[in-house]
XYZ file of C-alpha atoms in Angstrom:
689
model
C 43.848 23.056 8.910
C 46.244 24.474 11.765
C 45.127 23.957 15.295
C 44.369 26.972 17.564
C 47.331 27.992 19.801
C 47.257 26.129 23.248
C 45.646 28.463 25.961
C 46.982 29.041 29.347
C 44.762 27.404 32.218
C 42.433 29.627 33.541
C 42.595 30.446 37.104
C 40.163 28.925 39.611
C 38.268 25.683 38.997
C 39.442 23.443 36.155
C 36.715 21.645 34.241
C 38.847 19.100 33.109
C 40.163 17.737 36.567
C 36.483 18.197 37.948
C 35.031 15.951 35.022
C 38.247 13.776 35.674
C 37.120 13.463 39.214
C 33.619 13.034 38.910
C 32.865 9.537 38.986
C 29.789 10.011 36.595
C 30.846 8.988 32.723
C 30.206 12.552 30.547
C 30.107 12.425 27.067
C 32.317 12.098 24.405
C 33.198 14.492 21.692
C 30.133 16.058 20.357
C 29.881 17.351 16.709
C 27.137 20.173 16.257
C 25.727 19.592 12.667
C 24.040 21.991 10.899
C 21.850 21.851 7.459
C 20.008 23.172 5.052
C 17.918 21.715 1.637
C 17.331 24.376 -1.430
C 13.715 24.185 -0.165
C 11.970 24.540 2.923
C 13.517 25.237 6.008
C 13.073 24.623 9.821
C 10.244 22.379 11.015
C 9.570 21.498 6.996
C 13.430 20.682 6.479
C 12.915 17.759 3.630
C 9.421 17.980 3.766
C 9.843 18.758 -0.448
C 12.325 16.398 -1.001
C 14.652 18.876 -2.160
C 18.571 18.406 -2.198
C 21.003 19.592 0.705
C 23.126 22.546 -0.586
C 24.827 23.470 2.865
C 26.616 21.772 6.015
C 27.998 23.600 8.874
C 29.472 21.771 11.780
C 31.875 22.294 15.170
C 33.791 19.912 17.093
C 32.991 19.999 21.161
C 34.678 18.438 23.614
C 32.112 18.066 26.549
C 34.975 17.216 29.652
C 37.456 20.120 28.745
C 34.813 22.417 27.687
C 36.989 22.796 24.195
C 36.085 24.060 21.080
C 37.185 23.297 17.448
C 37.417 24.942 14.293
C 34.103 25.867 12.896
C 33.582 24.201 9.264
C 31.118 25.142 6.349
C 31.022 23.439 3.156
C 28.455 23.725 0.429
C 26.866 20.405 -1.623
C 26.202 20.316 -5.421
C 22.511 20.085 -5.764
C 21.004 18.352 -8.802
C 18.194 20.625 -8.938
C 20.030 23.751 -8.252
C 16.798 25.871 -8.390
C 16.460 27.712 -4.960
C 13.612 27.968 -3.076
C 12.516 32.086 -2.363
C 12.715 31.356 1.134
C 16.057 29.265 1.038
C 17.332 32.024 -1.678
C 16.425 35.235 0.992
C 17.768 33.144 4.011
C 20.970 31.744 3.054
C 22.076 34.140 0.109
C 23.250 31.613 -2.043
C 22.790 31.220 -5.606
C 22.857 28.679 -8.016
C 26.148 29.576 -9.260
C 27.772 29.378 -6.410
C 25.767 25.738 -5.824
C 26.804 24.692 -9.371
C 30.815 25.224 -8.068
C 30.188 23.024 -5.176
C 31.396 19.601 -4.472
C 28.882 17.034 -4.850
C 27.365 14.886 -1.514
C 29.662 11.863 -1.572
C 32.926 14.101 -1.497
C 31.307 16.657 0.923
C 30.529 13.579 3.217
C 34.530 12.527 2.960
C 35.785 15.607 3.725
C 33.488 15.990 6.823
C 34.915 12.486 8.327
C 38.485 13.539 7.531
C 38.040 17.419 9.566
C 35.682 15.837 12.213
C 38.590 12.982 12.827
C 41.238 15.690 12.869
C 39.562 17.940 15.336
C 38.216 15.154 17.735
C 41.955 13.851 17.886
C 43.304 17.647 18.636
C 40.901 17.947 21.401
C 41.816 14.737 23.205
C 40.181 11.632 20.925
C 37.747 9.366 21.498
C 34.387 8.141 19.643
C 32.158 10.819 18.684
C 28.643 11.480 18.709
C 26.697 13.896 16.136
C 23.927 16.657 17.624
C 21.564 18.201 15.693
C 18.691 20.716 16.095
C 15.742 18.212 15.778
C 15.456 15.103 14.112
C 14.677 16.127 10.431
C 18.503 16.998 8.842
C 19.427 13.362 9.570
C 16.282 11.441 9.104
C 14.199 13.521 6.478
C 17.003 15.012 4.626
C 20.685 12.641 4.808
C 19.335 9.404 4.817
C 16.763 9.582 1.989
C 18.926 11.602 -0.285
C 21.966 9.142 0.049
C 19.394 6.121 -0.441
C 18.300 7.966 -3.712
C 22.207 8.376 -4.525
C 22.940 4.916 -3.476
C 25.298 6.369 -1.277
C 26.797 4.379 2.118
C 26.475 6.554 4.987
C 29.472 6.168 7.651
C 27.985 4.434 11.046
C 28.204 8.092 12.743
C 25.093 9.397 10.804
C 22.960 6.026 12.231
C 23.215 7.518 15.999
C 22.909 11.364 17.091
C 21.594 13.579 19.958
C 18.423 15.958 19.583
C 19.558 18.969 21.185
C 15.996 19.953 21.495
C 14.959 16.892 23.435
C 18.390 17.241 25.380
C 17.261 20.675 26.464
C 13.598 19.896 27.302
C 14.837 17.005 29.764
C 17.451 19.621 31.611
C 14.074 22.292 31.256
C 10.514 20.805 31.355
C 8.635 22.988 32.425
C 9.322 25.167 28.916
C 7.572 24.772 25.589
C 7.378 21.187 24.052
C 10.674 19.707 22.643
C 9.089 19.639 18.712
C 8.317 23.254 19.015
C 11.655 24.608 20.045
C 14.432 26.059 18.390
C 18.217 27.529 18.445
C 17.058 30.866 18.932
C 14.049 29.879 21.476
C 16.636 27.710 23.794
C 19.089 30.486 24.019
C 16.333 32.959 24.972
C 15.422 30.756 27.603
C 18.621 30.035 28.772
C 19.252 33.968 28.512
C 22.272 33.710 26.848
C 23.629 36.601 24.542
C 24.162 36.041 21.012
C 26.155 37.965 18.017
C 23.650 39.724 16.534
C 25.678 40.989 13.789
C 26.554 36.990 12.573
C 24.742 36.793 8.882
C 26.949 33.934 7.545
C 23.711 31.437 7.120
C 24.259 28.483 9.173
C 27.353 30.043 11.140
C 24.818 31.614 13.744
C 22.730 28.311 14.298
C 26.276 26.412 15.215
C 27.538 29.051 17.481
C 24.687 29.115 19.211
C 24.048 25.623 19.318
C 27.450 25.180 20.863
C 26.604 28.021 23.331
C 23.296 26.175 24.725
C 25.655 22.798 25.111
C 28.198 24.165 27.250
C 25.587 25.964 29.330
C 23.403 22.599 29.581
C 26.887 20.918 30.696
C 27.283 23.154 33.474
C 23.765 22.635 35.034
C 22.858 19.067 36.706
C 24.066 16.572 34.315
C 21.246 13.881 35.031
C 20.411 11.978 32.209
C 21.948 14.791 29.757
C 23.572 13.107 26.461
C 23.206 9.479 27.936
C 20.182 8.433 25.461
C 21.503 8.725 21.691
C 18.578 8.754 18.634
C 19.089 5.375 16.699
C 18.215 5.090 13.167
C 17.495 1.531 12.178
C 19.987 0.343 9.424
C 17.480 -2.524 8.696
C 13.812 -3.323 8.545
C 13.497 -6.443 10.707
C 10.391 -8.812 9.668
C 8.239 -10.196 12.008
C 4.586 -11.551 12.723
C 1.835 -9.700 14.102
C -0.873 -11.346 16.043
C -5.062 -10.206 15.925
C -4.340 -10.054 19.729
C -1.703 -7.063 19.185
C -3.073 -3.773 20.300
C -1.574 -0.896 17.748
C -1.583 2.633 18.907
C -3.411 4.362 15.892
C -0.840 7.452 16.417
C 1.927 5.147 14.932
C 0.101 3.655 11.929
C 0.185 5.334 8.418
C -1.032 4.468 4.939
C 0.932 4.534 2.016
C -1.304 4.304 -1.816
C 0.315 4.307 -5.238
C 3.174 2.059 -4.718
C 4.799 -0.229 -7.398
C 2.639 -3.340 -7.728
C 6.339 -5.205 -7.592
C 7.278 -3.342 -4.640
C 8.236 -5.514 -1.584
C 8.430 -4.591 2.054
C 11.920 -3.587 1.948
C 11.087 -1.297 -0.973
C 8.831 0.122 1.643
C 11.063 0.357 4.217
C 13.651 2.142 1.769
C 10.953 4.580 0.860
C 10.641 5.737 4.353
C 14.535 5.210 5.207
C 15.444 7.173 8.502
C 12.178 6.540 10.181
C 12.514 3.780 12.383
C 9.784 0.820 11.821
C 8.166 -1.408 14.179
C 9.249 -4.766 13.773
C 6.951 -6.495 11.069
C 5.589 -3.234 10.278
C 5.131 -3.223 6.662
C 1.751 -4.688 5.802
C 1.154 -4.511 1.801
C -2.438 -5.112 1.218
C -4.244 -7.532 -1.150
C -7.018 -7.060 -3.329
C -10.427 -9.762 -3.478
C -7.975 -11.377 -6.088
C -4.877 -12.333 -3.658
C -2.891 -9.883 -5.764
C -1.066 -6.302 -4.874
C -3.385 -3.329 -4.912
C -0.700 -0.822 -4.835
C -1.355 0.124 -0.736
C 0.363 -0.574 2.445
C 0.142 0.033 5.955
C 3.070 0.650 7.861
C 3.748 0.736 11.539
C 6.185 3.329 13.443
C 8.343 2.674 16.719
C 6.384 5.929 17.951
C 4.195 8.897 17.073
C 6.848 11.379 16.221
C 8.308 8.870 13.296
C 4.730 8.978 12.123
C 4.515 12.371 12.010
C 7.779 12.848 10.152
C 6.346 10.172 7.702
C 3.500 12.016 7.091
C 5.499 14.763 5.348
C 6.896 12.442 2.890
C 3.406 12.810 1.473
C 3.823 12.692 -2.555
C 7.538 11.699 -2.165
C 9.008 9.747 -5.294
C 9.678 5.895 -5.159
C 11.263 5.630 -8.924
C 8.891 7.833 -10.868
C 5.903 7.200 -8.998
C 4.867 9.707 -6.421
C 3.085 7.800 -3.305
C 0.704 9.504 -1.111
C 0.946 8.823 2.714
C -2.100 9.058 4.783
C -2.909 8.485 8.249
C -4.381 5.106 9.304
C -5.657 3.460 12.385
C -4.297 0.617 14.533
C -7.083 -1.801 13.901
C -6.751 -1.217 10.257
C -3.113 -2.570 10.452
C -4.074 -5.506 12.533
C -6.772 -6.595 10.229
C -4.573 -6.752 7.576
C -1.356 -7.859 9.167
C -2.507 -9.742 12.035
C -3.727 -13.749 12.368
C -4.240 -16.633 14.468
C -3.203 -19.527 13.173
C -0.963 -21.383 15.181
C 0.618 -23.097 11.669
C 1.558 -19.311 10.751
C 2.896 -18.355 13.781
C 5.070 -21.327 13.480
C 6.174 -20.693 10.188
C 6.724 -16.825 10.804
C 8.601 -17.450 14.308
C 12.071 -17.829 12.199
C 14.049 -14.422 12.445
C 15.922 -12.727 9.977
C 14.522 -14.623 7.289
C 13.635 -13.633 3.566
C 10.039 -14.897 2.054
C 8.807 -15.861 -0.986
C 5.812 -16.158 -2.745
C 5.253 -19.352 -5.012
C 2.157 -18.995 -6.938
C 0.720 -21.739 -9.759
C 1.615 -24.867 -7.965
C 0.153 -28.008 -9.403
C -2.578 -29.095 -6.927
C -0.684 -32.513 -6.293
C 2.979 -30.947 -5.496
C 3.791 -31.539 -2.127
C 7.626 -30.654 -0.160
C 9.761 -32.833 -2.114
C 8.134 -31.215 -5.643
C 9.145 -27.950 -4.492
C 12.414 -27.977 -3.011
C 13.287 -29.895 -6.181
C 12.009 -27.478 -8.018
C 14.320 -24.862 -6.386
C 17.192 -27.378 -6.016
C 20.131 -27.203 -3.753
C 21.545 -24.197 -4.975
C 19.104 -21.986 -2.962
C 18.296 -24.479 0.138
C 14.659 -23.342 2.026
C 15.308 -23.140 5.755
C 14.381 -26.095 7.581
C 13.776 -27.930 4.828
C 10.221 -29.279 4.291
C 9.971 -27.144 7.505
C 10.411 -23.616 5.665
C 7.457 -24.552 3.432
C 3.554 -23.523 3.954
C 1.401 -24.536 1.387
C -1.826 -22.473 1.319
C -5.216 -24.555 1.416
C -8.949 -24.214 1.214
C -10.895 -25.083 4.492
C -11.820 -28.069 3.069
C -8.082 -29.213 2.936
C -8.073 -28.661 -1.036
C -4.748 -26.699 -2.202
C -4.833 -23.672 -3.657
C -1.810 -23.623 -5.647
C 0.175 -21.322 -3.335
C 2.947 -21.825 -1.195
C 5.586 -20.175 0.783
C 8.889 -20.491 1.745
C 11.695 -18.807 3.735
C 15.435 -18.417 2.714
C 17.954 -17.730 4.992
C 19.452 -14.751 3.088
C 19.015 -12.300 0.472
C 21.563 -14.001 -2.041
C 19.654 -17.356 -1.509
C 16.588 -15.348 -2.096
C 17.904 -13.832 -5.142
C 18.708 -17.144 -6.168
C 15.528 -18.512 -6.109
C 14.017 -15.729 -7.917
C 16.037 -16.867 -10.657
C 13.809 -19.559 -10.943
C 10.880 -17.165 -11.743
C 8.525 -18.788 -14.713
C 10.504 -22.193 -14.316
C 8.194 -25.273 -14.972
C 7.222 -28.263 -12.350
C 5.493 -30.564 -14.150
C 3.415 -29.093 -16.771
C 2.670 -25.615 -15.049
C 4.997 -22.414 -14.833
C 6.037 -21.671 -11.302
C 5.831 -17.326 -10.430
C 7.929 -16.339 -7.615
C 7.318 -13.040 -5.913
C 8.804 -11.441 -2.554
C 6.620 -11.364 0.069
C 6.087 -10.583 3.592
C 4.670 -11.614 6.942
C 1.344 -9.805 6.683
C 0.908 -11.066 3.312
C 1.303 -14.626 4.270
C -1.479 -13.490 6.997
C -3.797 -11.993 4.414
C -3.491 -14.860 2.482
C -4.085 -17.638 4.555
C -6.680 -15.568 6.303
C -8.562 -15.383 3.239
C -8.629 -18.384 2.046
C -9.693 -19.529 5.721
C -12.752 -17.506 6.360
C -14.006 -18.125 2.293
C -16.864 -20.104 2.067
C -16.883 -23.144 -0.454
C -19.464 -21.785 -2.569
C -18.886 -17.879 -2.433
C -22.411 -16.278 -2.148
C -23.072 -12.653 -3.729
C -23.360 -9.573 -1.622
C -26.919 -9.029 -2.192
C -29.356 -10.879 -3.114
C -30.596 -10.045 -7.487
C -34.205 -9.922 -7.951
C -35.500 -9.339 -11.589
C -37.238 -6.171 -11.925
C -41.176 -6.098 -12.494
C -40.744 -4.764 -16.030
C -39.090 -5.944 -19.555
C -36.526 -4.155 -21.413
C -38.442 -3.397 -24.577
C -36.508 -4.130 -27.707
C -36.198 -2.464 -30.536
C -33.503 -1.234 -33.383
C -34.314 2.439 -33.067
C -31.075 4.587 -31.493
C -33.059 6.061 -28.500
C -30.041 4.465 -25.914
C -26.930 6.105 -25.350
C -23.765 4.055 -23.999
C -21.284 6.225 -21.814
C -17.765 4.500 -21.767
C -14.783 5.672 -19.784
C -16.562 6.840 -16.688
C -14.713 6.601 -13.455
C -14.861 3.720 -11.128
C -16.278 5.254 -8.494
C -18.901 7.153 -10.726
C -22.615 7.178 -9.159
C -26.077 7.408 -10.389
C -25.802 10.961 -8.903
C -22.864 11.593 -10.873
C -24.241 10.349 -14.122
C -27.370 12.765 -13.898
C -25.090 15.965 -13.034
C -22.999 14.347 -16.159
C -25.781 14.500 -18.352
C -27.037 17.875 -17.157
C -30.265 18.977 -18.932
C -30.374 15.835 -20.850
C -31.126 14.180 -17.478
C -34.481 15.074 -17.844
C -35.098 13.223 -21.057
C -34.352 9.763 -19.248
C -36.902 7.098 -19.008
C -38.070 6.053 -15.351
C -35.385 3.056 -14.646
C -33.508 4.109 -17.756
C -29.550 4.200 -16.148
C -28.120 0.691 -16.620
C -24.625 0.601 -14.999
C -22.263 -2.460 -16.399
C -20.538 -4.436 -13.966
C -17.467 -6.847 -14.606
C -17.543 -10.322 -13.438
C -16.420 -9.294 -10.002
C -19.381 -7.164 -9.367
C -17.820 -4.018 -9.832
C -18.380 -1.059 -11.986
C -16.617 -1.621 -15.399
C -16.621 1.900 -16.129
C -19.332 1.715 -19.058
C -23.526 2.266 -18.585
C -26.385 2.884 -20.859
C -28.930 5.185 -20.497
C -32.440 4.810 -22.396
C -33.806 8.096 -23.401
C -37.101 8.820 -24.285
C -36.630 9.414 -28.413
C -33.782 8.686 -30.322
C -33.632 12.540 -31.076
C -33.414 13.275 -27.747
C -30.649 10.539 -27.386
C -28.580 12.129 -30.460
C -28.682 15.435 -28.739
C -27.229 14.021 -25.398
C -24.732 12.450 -27.253
C -23.578 15.567 -29.080
C -23.933 17.732 -26.104
C -22.374 15.270 -23.594
C -19.710 13.348 -25.792
C -15.975 13.686 -24.527
C -17.047 15.925 -21.423
C -15.302 15.861 -18.319
C -16.217 13.771 -15.070
C -13.747 13.818 -12.079
C -11.033 14.429 -14.454
C -11.358 11.940 -17.002
C -13.267 12.092 -20.411
C -16.576 10.153 -20.988
C -17.574 9.081 -24.325
C -21.300 9.188 -25.253
C -22.330 7.379 -28.105
C -25.855 6.514 -29.481
C -26.751 3.004 -29.503
C -30.075 1.074 -29.888
C -32.177 -1.062 -27.128
C -31.025 -4.412 -28.556
C -27.630 -3.380 -28.339
C -27.791 -2.366 -24.927
C -29.495 -5.503 -24.273
C -26.925 -7.319 -25.828
C -24.541 -5.972 -23.482
C -26.485 -6.431 -20.364
C -26.925 -9.968 -21.347
C -23.097 -10.830 -21.450
C -22.118 -9.740 -25.285
C -19.958 -7.493 -26.416
C -19.887 -4.365 -28.840
C -16.934 -4.051 -30.955
C -16.152 -2.523 -34.730
C -16.752 -5.788 -36.130
C -20.547 -5.540 -34.748
C -22.089 -7.553 -31.787
C -20.449 -11.097 -30.191
C -23.306 -12.953 -28.457
C -23.569 -13.873 -25.205
C -21.805 -16.941 -23.778
C -24.778 -18.591 -23.535
C -25.774 -18.169 -26.885
C -22.481 -19.857 -28.232
C -23.345 -23.291 -30.029
C -19.769 -24.613 -28.652
C -20.526 -23.957 -25.095
C -23.925 -25.886 -24.980
C -23.333 -29.368 -27.157
C -26.221 -31.788 -26.727
C -28.542 -29.342 -25.088
C -31.871 -27.442 -26.048
C -31.561 -23.716 -26.305
C -34.578 -22.023 -25.178
C -36.183 -19.659 -27.219
C -34.632 -16.017 -26.846
C -35.789 -14.770 -23.549
C -37.505 -11.199 -22.693
C -34.432 -8.914 -21.890
C -34.536 -8.763 -18.103
C -32.146 -6.696 -15.839
C -31.594 -7.683 -12.166
C -31.051 -4.867 -9.351
C -30.340 -5.271 -5.266
C -33.752 -5.897 -3.744
C -33.451 -3.011 -1.124
C -33.020 -0.363 -3.822
C -35.917 1.970 -4.292
C -34.677 4.998 -5.754
C -36.077 6.112 -9.300
C -32.537 5.623 -11.074
C -31.764 2.066 -10.118
C -27.913 0.889 -9.966
C -27.979 -2.663 -11.780
C -27.051 -5.206 -14.359
C -27.788 -8.048 -16.086
C -26.484 -11.712 -15.061
C -27.004 -14.346 -17.613
C -26.629 -17.509 -17.584
C -25.714 -17.604 -14.338
C -24.115 -14.793 -11.631
C -20.032 -14.677 -12.118
C -19.522 -16.845 -8.681
C -21.507 -20.021 -10.123
C -19.640 -23.134 -11.417
C -18.524 -22.851 -14.526
C -19.975 -26.049 -16.004
C -23.472 -24.659 -16.104
C -25.576 -25.924 -18.946
C -29.424 -25.914 -20.275
C -30.539 -29.644 -20.636
C -34.123 -31.128 -21.818
C -36.429 -31.670 -18.969
C -36.838 -35.600 -18.307
C -40.419 -36.214 -18.580
C -40.008 -37.821 -15.297
C -38.964 -34.416 -13.507
C -42.084 -32.690 -15.761
C -44.606 -35.228 -14.187
C -43.485 -34.528 -10.404
C -42.540 -31.097 -10.495
C -44.737 -27.941 -9.760
C -46.137 -26.533 -13.144
C -45.687 -22.808 -12.004
C -41.725 -23.883 -11.784
C -41.523 -26.226 -15.487
C -43.906 -23.082 -17.320
C -40.968 -22.042 -19.549
C -38.842 -24.159 -21.622
C -34.860 -24.881 -20.301
C -36.065 -25.140 -16.477
C -33.519 -27.706 -15.546
C -30.211 -26.763 -14.471
C -27.131 -29.752 -14.231
C -24.016 -28.122 -12.133
C -21.188 -30.430 -12.120
C -18.399 -29.993 -10.096
C -20.045 -29.290 -6.849
C -17.670 -29.969 -3.936
C -19.147 -32.582 -1.699
C -19.495 -30.535 1.701
C -21.887 -28.031 -0.460
C -25.242 -27.962 1.356
C -28.766 -26.863 0.064
C -28.359 -23.106 1.180
C -25.097 -22.938 -0.633
C -26.628 -24.194 -3.892
C -29.612 -22.241 -3.497
C -27.371 -19.023 -2.845
C -26.362 -19.264 -6.913
C -29.507 -18.921 -7.926
C -30.165 -15.654 -6.200
C -31.058 -14.228 -9.535
C -32.995 -16.424 -11.038
C -36.983 -17.025 -10.749
C -37.099 -19.913 -8.739
C -39.424 -20.897 -6.009
C -37.393 -21.209 -3.003
C -39.505 -22.504 -0.598
C -39.843 -25.512 -2.763
C -36.456 -27.317 -1.788
C -37.496 -30.715 -3.433
C -36.659 -28.973 -6.613
C -33.039 -29.644 -6.061
C -32.180 -33.336 -6.353
C -29.020 -35.315 -6.485
C -28.224 -36.758 -10.582
C -28.837 -40.939 -10.102
C -25.226 -41.824 -9.523
C -24.099 -45.350 -8.622
C -25.289 -46.161 -5.020
C -23.454 -44.176 -2.046
C -22.746 -45.195 1.379
C -24.639 -42.552 3.919
C -21.566 -40.309 4.864
C -20.810 -39.985 0.655
C -22.957 -36.939 -0.783
C -23.849 -36.472 -4.588
C -21.308 -34.436 -6.309
C -23.495 -33.638 -9.156
C -27.529 -31.816 -8.562
C -30.263 -30.776 -10.920
C -31.850 -27.625 -10.071
C -35.641 -27.278 -11.481
């Protein structure tokens, strides 16, 4: 484009000469930039994840007060559908956008035209200036990330005209509530009301506001640009850190394999604090699809909340407010060993899982090989151990760059000894969580609430007077089930609702209901089968009390029939006397007093007990010395092998909370007759009477 003809120097004061004589350095050339998407406009720009369709810009030279040529460029959008708000405000159509250039071509033209205009106005490095932060942080950076486009460095720093206006006029409304129209109105500027070209009026008015601000007292005007971080910085977090709750969000629905870098890319354009991505783990130490993200200030957090239900791949991510306490609980730690391990900056962390318990630093370094050296050698490895020093099979490794980490990830499921090793990307917060979990876990885990036998048995029978509910939501409660059954809930027997839990003590999605008769059970099944509960359909199938008791005792119901519970498998009890089939008993938390109890059965032992529990024949000597009330039923002697040496009487008693023991009679626990031991050496096997 041809430059405008030079203007004669005006009479009176010379702005360029005044600027050159001013000892305070002024800002360089400013590129006033306006943009719009195919969806929401204004404060909600970019909140609906729609593509950019328009860019309008003009160069301003603050020192000479000269203005370059105004440019306008349409951008081709992948989804050409325009929202009613955008269609009304812009007057654009899908046909005009279909003939436009794609975003990468428009950005190339933008750089070339801006460089030419800046050169005509005197040259020098230029800076973008926008109305608010949404255009760059919420539109350009996220869209470039989705399309794998590399933005020029000029898009990583800019001036927010609203903030600059508020610096010089602090008595007006807050910066976030300002608009181009309100700024011009507060300054008393006359605007061209006849300009109906979308985007042109906004840029011309922004230029007029900038020139008016430059004529006033400078102070800190256009001296501190906004910065967009190009790279997420990892780092540790301490339990003693105080995190502002106005800077933290929770992201839910993340893919299981996502890393902290993937989360940072989802929030690209926003400044995440150093070490501000904390991936959450479940009770088994695996990622649960949630993360807590800490931003540098509350303004960034508010912009992050606008990305609620934006997409990461094919999944939409939910974004909610969170608290600083939640972030510190997940990401914080107190271990000096972990602090030293994470003190190295700009390191890529990998997690190794499934290591042999005998593996040491030399074995892990040999497994990774010389092509992917660990930072610091053995000092760059952190082995996760139980409180008593036993290895868990997990370890973390540091690598100096992404290339070395990628080389190490190619060893995923490689073998070390006779075991295959899993390698994953990890984070500083995950290191803290894993170490905190193992450091605080007891040697013998206990149940969350004592389980007591209910005072009445489940009457056995073959009549199909029960119904089985399959596919319940995991959050379903007893009240939800009663509401789901509707009128049929009046036909439930007292204490007739049985929730089936899995081995971790969590709802499995199944439940059994005891009805007053087989006819009532069949009617309830016909009425409620495949009825919806919380957006899930639930199968309701008639069954017998025997089948219900079978599942509650640990067995399964399949199409080929009933599979026996583990306690009744002969192969699990070699050389052991199997007791007669006991009366089915269900267990529920002791404090519960409501009519329909939420309970299940654990048989032969709660899931936290050692796996080597077996029923043995009671020795005659034990029968003679033990109370008759304890040994009144067959098979009352249980042998436990593999108990940690540091386990005490309290740890052993906690395992049998669900059984009819005499807890006051501690003499019923005795060590097995092993060879003589020293005073400091405890027995490894115990017998419970």
